[in-house]
CSV table of C-alpha atoms in Angstrom, one decimal:
chain,number,residue,atom,x,y,z
A,1150,UNK,CA,34.8,9.7,-32.8
A,1151,UNK,CA,34.5,8.0,-29.4
A,1152,UNK,CA,31.0,8.0,-27.9
A,1153,UNK,CA,30.8,9.4,-24.4
A,1154,UNK,CA,30.6,6.8,-21.7
A,1155,UNK,CA,27.3,7.0,-19.8
A,1156,UNK,CA,27.8,6.9,-16.0
A,1157,UNK,CA,26.0,4.3,-13.9
A,1158,UNK,CA,23.5,6.8,-12.5
A,1159,UNK,CA,22.3,8.0,-15.9
A,1160,UNK,CA,22.2,4.4,-17.2
A,1161,UNK,CA,20.1,3.3,-14.2
A,1162,UNK,CA,17.7,6.2,-14.7
A,1163,UNK,CA,17.5,5.4,-18.4
A,1164,UNK,CA,16.7,1.7,-17.7
A,1165,UNK,CA,14.1,2.6,-15.0
A,1166,UNK,CA,12.3,5.1,-17.1
A,1167,UNK,CA,12.3,2.6,-20.0
A,1168,UNK,CA,10.7,0.0,-17.8
A,1169,UNK,CA,8.1,2.6,-16.7
A,1170,UNK,CA,7.2,3.2,-20.4
A,1171,UNK,CA,7.0,-0.5,-21.1
A,1172,UNK,CA,4.7,-1.1,-18.1
A,1173,UNK,CA,2.4,1.8,-19.0
A,1174,UNK,CA,2.2,0.6,-22.6
A,1175,UNK,CA,1.3,-2.9,-21.3
A,1176,UNK,CA,-1.4,-1.3,-19.1
A,1177,UNK,CA,-2.9,0.3,-22.2
A,1178,UNK,CA,-3.0,-3.0,-24.1
A,1179,UNK,CA,-4.2,-5.2,-21.2
A,1180,UNK,CA,-7.9,-5.9,-20.8
A,1181,UNK,CA,-8.0,-7.9,-17.6
A,1182,UNK,CA,-8.5,-5.7,-14.5
A,1183,UNK,CA,-6.5,-8.0,-12.2
A,1184,UNK,CA,-3.5,-7.9,-14.6
A,1185,UNK,CA,-3.8,-4.1,-14.7
A,1186,UNK,CA,-3.5,-4.0,-10.9
A,1187,UNK,CA,-0.5,-6.2,-11.0
A,1188,UNK,CA,1.1,-4.0,-13.6
A,1189,UNK,CA,0.4,-1.0,-11.2
A,1190,UNK,CA,2.5,-2.8,-8.6
A,1191,UNK,CA,5.2,-3.2,-11.1
A,1192,UNK,CA,5.2,0.6,-11.8
A,1193,UNK,CA,5.5,1.1,-8.0
A,1194,UNK,CA,8.6,-1.1,-7.8
A,1195,UNK,CA,10.3,0.7,-10.7
A,1196,UNK,CA,9.4,4.0,-9.1
A,1197,UNK,CA,11.3,2.8,-5.9
A,1198,UNK,CA,14.3,2.1,-8.1
A,1199,UNK,CA,14.2,5.7,-9.4
A,1200,UNK,CA,14.0,7.0,-5.8
A,1201,UNK,CA,16.9,4.7,-4.8
A,1202,UNK,CA,19.0,6.2,-7.5
A,1203,UNK,CA,18.7,9.6,-6.0
A,1204,UNK,CA,20.8,8.3,-3.1
A,1205,UNK,CA,19.9,10.9,-0.5
A,1206,UNK,CA,18.8,10.4,3.1
A,1207,UNK,CA,15.2,11.4,2.1
A,1208,UNK,CA,15.1,8.7,-0.6
A,1209,UNK,CA,16.4,6.1,1.8
A,1210,UNK,CA,13.6,7.0,4.3
A,1211,UNK,CA,11.0,6.7,1.5
A,1212,UNK,CA,12.1,3.3,0.3
A,1213,UNK,CA,11.1,1.2,3.4
A,1214,UNK,CA,7.5,2.4,3.6
A,1215,UNK,CA,7.3,2.1,-0.2
A,1216,UNK,CA,8.4,-1.5,-0.1
A,1217,UNK,CA,6.1,-2.3,2.8
A,1218,UNK,CA,3.1,-0.9,0.9
A,1219,UNK,CA,4.1,-2.7,-2.2
A,1220,UNK,CA,4.3,-6.0,-0.3
A,1221,UNK,CA,0.9,-5.4,1.2
A,1222,UNK,CA,-0.6,-4.7,-2.2
A,1223,UNK,CA,0.9,-7.9,-3.6
A,1224,UNK,CA,-0.6,-9.9,-0.8
A,1225,UNK,CA,-4.0,-8.3,-1.4
A,1226,UNK,CA,-3.7,-9.0,-5.1
A,1227,UNK,CA,-2.8,-12.6,-4.3
A,1228,UNK,CA,-5.9,-13.1,-2.3
A,1229,UNK,CA,-8.0,-11.5,-5.0
A,1230,UNK,CA,-6.5,-13.9,-7.5
A,1231,UNK,CA,-7.1,-16.9,-5.3
A,1232,UNK,CA,-10.7,-15.9,-4.8
A,1233,UNK,CA,-11.2,-15.2,-8.5
A,1234,UNK,CA,-9.8,-18.6,-9.6
A,1235,UNK,CA,-11.5,-20.5,-6.8
A,1236,UNK,CA,-8.1,-22.1,-6.0
A,1237,UNK,CA,-9.0,-22.7,-2.3
A,1238,UNK,CA,-12.4,-23.5,-0.9
A,1239,UNK,CA,-13.0,-21.2,2.1
A,1240,UNK,CA,-14.4,-22.8,5.3
A,1241,UNK,CA,-18.0,-22.0,6.1
A,1242,UNK,CA,-17.1,-21.0,9.7
A,1243,UNK,CA,-14.1,-18.8,9.8
A,1244,UNK,CA,-12.4,-18.3,13.2
A,1245,UNK,CA,-15.7,-19.2,15.0
A,1246,UNK,CA,-14.4,-19.0,18.5
A,1247,UNK,CA,-16.0,-17.5,21.6
A,1248,UNK,CA,-13.7,-14.6,22.1
A,1249,UNK,CA,-14.4,-13.4,18.5
A,1250,UNK,CA,-18.1,-12.9,19.6
A,1251,UNK,CA,-17.6,-11.5,23.1
A,1252,UNK,CA,-14.6,-9.2,22.6
A,1253,UNK,CA,-15.6,-5.6,23.2
A,1254,UNK,CA,-15.4,-3.2,20.2
A,1255,UNK,CA,-13.5,-0.7,22.4
A,1256,UNK,CA,-10.4,-2.8,21.8
A,1257,UNK,CA,-10.5,-1.8,18.1
A,1258,UNK,CA,-10.9,1.8,19.1
A,1259,UNK,CA,-8.0,1.7,21.4
A,1260,UNK,CA,-5.8,0.2,18.7
A,1261,UNK,CA,-6.9,2.8,16.2
A,1262,UNK,CA,-6.2,5.7,18.6
A,1263,UNK,CA,-2.8,4.2,19.5
A,1264,UNK,CA,-2.0,3.9,15.8
A,1265,UNK,CA,-2.8,7.5,15.2
A,1266,UNK,CA,-0.5,8.5,18.1
A,1267,UNK,CA,2.3,6.4,16.7
A,1268,UNK,CA,1.8,7.7,13.1
A,1269,UNK,CA,3.8,6.6,10.1
A,1270,UNK,CA,4.3,3.0,9.2
A,1271,UNK,CA,4.1,1.6,12.7
A,1272,UNK,CA,1.0,3.6,13.5
A,1273,UNK,CA,-0.6,2.4,10.2
A,1274,UNK,CA,0.1,-1.2,11.1
A,1275,UNK,CA,-1.4,-0.9,14.6
A,1276,UNK,CA,-4.5,1.0,13.3
A,1277,UNK,CA,-4.9,-1.6,10.5
A,1278,UNK,CA,-4.8,-4.3,13.1
A,1279,UNK,CA,-7.6,-2.6,15.0
A,1280,UNK,CA,-9.7,-2.3,11.9
A,1281,UNK,CA,-9.0,-6.0,11.0
A,1282,UNK,CA,-9.9,-7.0,14.6
A,1283,UNK,CA,-13.2,-5.2,14.3
A,1284,UNK,CA,-14.1,-6.9,11.0
A,1285,UNK,CA,-13.3,-10.3,12.3
A,1286,UNK,CA,-15.1,-9.9,15.7
A,1287,UNK,CA,-18.2,-8.0,14.6
A,1288,UNK,CA,-18.8,-9.7,11.2
A,1289,UNK,CA,-19.1,-6.3,9.5
A,1290,UNK,CA,-21.0,-6.3,6.2
A,1291,UNK,CA,-19.6,-3.0,5.1
A,1292,UNK,CA,-18.2,-2.8,1.6
A,1293,UNK,CA,-14.5,-2.0,1.1
A,1294,UNK,CA,-14.9,0.8,-1.4
A,1295,UNK,CA,-14.2,3.4,1.3
A,1296,UNK,CA,-11.0,1.6,2.2
A,1297,UNK,CA,-9.9,1.6,-1.4
A,1298,UNK,CA,-10.7,5.3,-1.7
A,1299,UNK,CA,-8.7,6.2,1.4
A,1300,UNK,CA,-5.8,4.1,0.1
A,1301,UNK,CA,-5.7,6.0,-3.2
A,1302,UNK,CA,-5.8,9.4,-1.6
A,1303,UNK,CA,-3.0,8.3,0.8
A,1304,UNK,CA,-0.8,7.4,-2.1
A,1305,UNK,CA,-1.4,10.9,-3.6
A,1306,UNK,CA,-0.5,12.5,-0.3
A,1307,UNK,CA,2.8,10.5,-0.2
A,1308,UNK,CA,3.7,11.5,-3.8
A,1309,UNK,CA,2.8,15.2,-3.2
A,1310,UNK,CA,5.0,15.2,0.0
A,1311,UNK,CA,7.9,13.8,-2.0
A,1312,UNK,CA,7.5,16.4,-4.7
A,1313,UNK,CA,7.3,19.1,-2.0
A,1314,UNK,CA,10.6,17.9,-0.5
A,1315,UNK,CA,12.3,18.2,-3.9
A,1316,UNK,CA,10.7,21.4,-5.3
A,1317,UNK,CA,10.1,23.4,-2.1
A,1318,UNK,CA,12.4,22.2,0.7
A,1319,UNK,CA,11.5,25.3,2.8
A,1320,UNK,CA,8.1,23.6,3.5
A,1321,UNK,CA,9.8,20.5,4.8
A,1322,UNK,CA,7.6,20.3,7.9
A,1323,UNK,CA,4.4,20.3,5.9
A,1324,UNK,CA,5.9,17.6,3.6
A,1325,UNK,CA,6.9,15.5,6.6
A,1326,UNK,CA,3.4,15.7,8.1
A,1327,UNK,CA,1.8,15.0,4.8
A,1328,UNK,CA,4.0,12.0,4.1
A,1329,UNK,CA,3.4,10.6,7.6
A,1330,UNK,CA,-0.4,11.0,7.2
A,1331,UNK,CA,-0.2,9.3,3.8
A,1332,UNK,CA,1.9,6.4,5.0
A,1333,UNK,CA,-0.3,5.9,8.0
A,1334,UNK,CA,-3.5,5.8,6.0
A,1335,UNK,CA,-2.0,3.6,3.2
A,1336,UNK,CA,-0.7,1.0,5.6
A,1337,UNK,CA,-3.8,1.0,7.7
A,1338,UNK,CA,-6.0,0.5,4.7
A,1339,UNK,CA,-3.9,-2.4,3.3
A,1340,UNK,CA,-3.5,-4.1,6.7
A,1341,UNK,CA,-7.3,-3.9,7.2
A,1342,UNK,CA,-8.1,-5.9,4.1
A,1343,UNK,CA,-5.3,-8.5,4.0
A,1344,UNK,CA,-6.7,-11.8,5.1
A,1345,UNK,CA,-10.3,-10.7,5.3
A,1346,UNK,CA,-11.6,-12.0,1.9
A,1347,UNK,CA,-13.4,-15.3,2.7
A,1348,UNK,CA,-15.7,-15.7,-0.3
A,1349,UNK,CA,-18.9,-14.7,1.5
A,1350,UNK,CA,-20.7,-11.5,2.2
A,1351,UNK,CA,-18.7,-10.9,5.3
A,1352,UNK,CA,-15.8,-8.5,4.7
């Protein structure tokens, strides 16, 4: 009896889901928090592979923001690892130039509002730049827990929007708005923390 040949699509899904199971099993066994975060990024990459296998216009539109968010998360994890291992000694005075002290805070507000108008990935990048500009210029001492919370809820919005597209396509407009909001918040949150960890109490 000849075994049926598995087509490439089914084989790809089988491999991707196998990788997801392996990663989740590794997360259960791993004890280091930083390694768990890195494994989370690995799950995200495998999830993008599954989305790519769908091969629709919608999946193609979701891959780019997913890759951008994944790269931003990897950059943030790299800075956390550098800080944790003390691989680089941070300078005592970071970007201590006159314009960083005298720049008006309204510029950050303008960038944030413009990012909201643009929406999506581009808007998230512009809004994140505005938040980063505020942190650098005003030496904010605020903690980043609120940014992490917003980033988590944004990812949930993005996933719910994708499920809505697949399960209830008649609500496509709601899904589009939800996905755009999620991508905007996710990219803005990641852009605002990349490059701001300097080893002192300033965010």
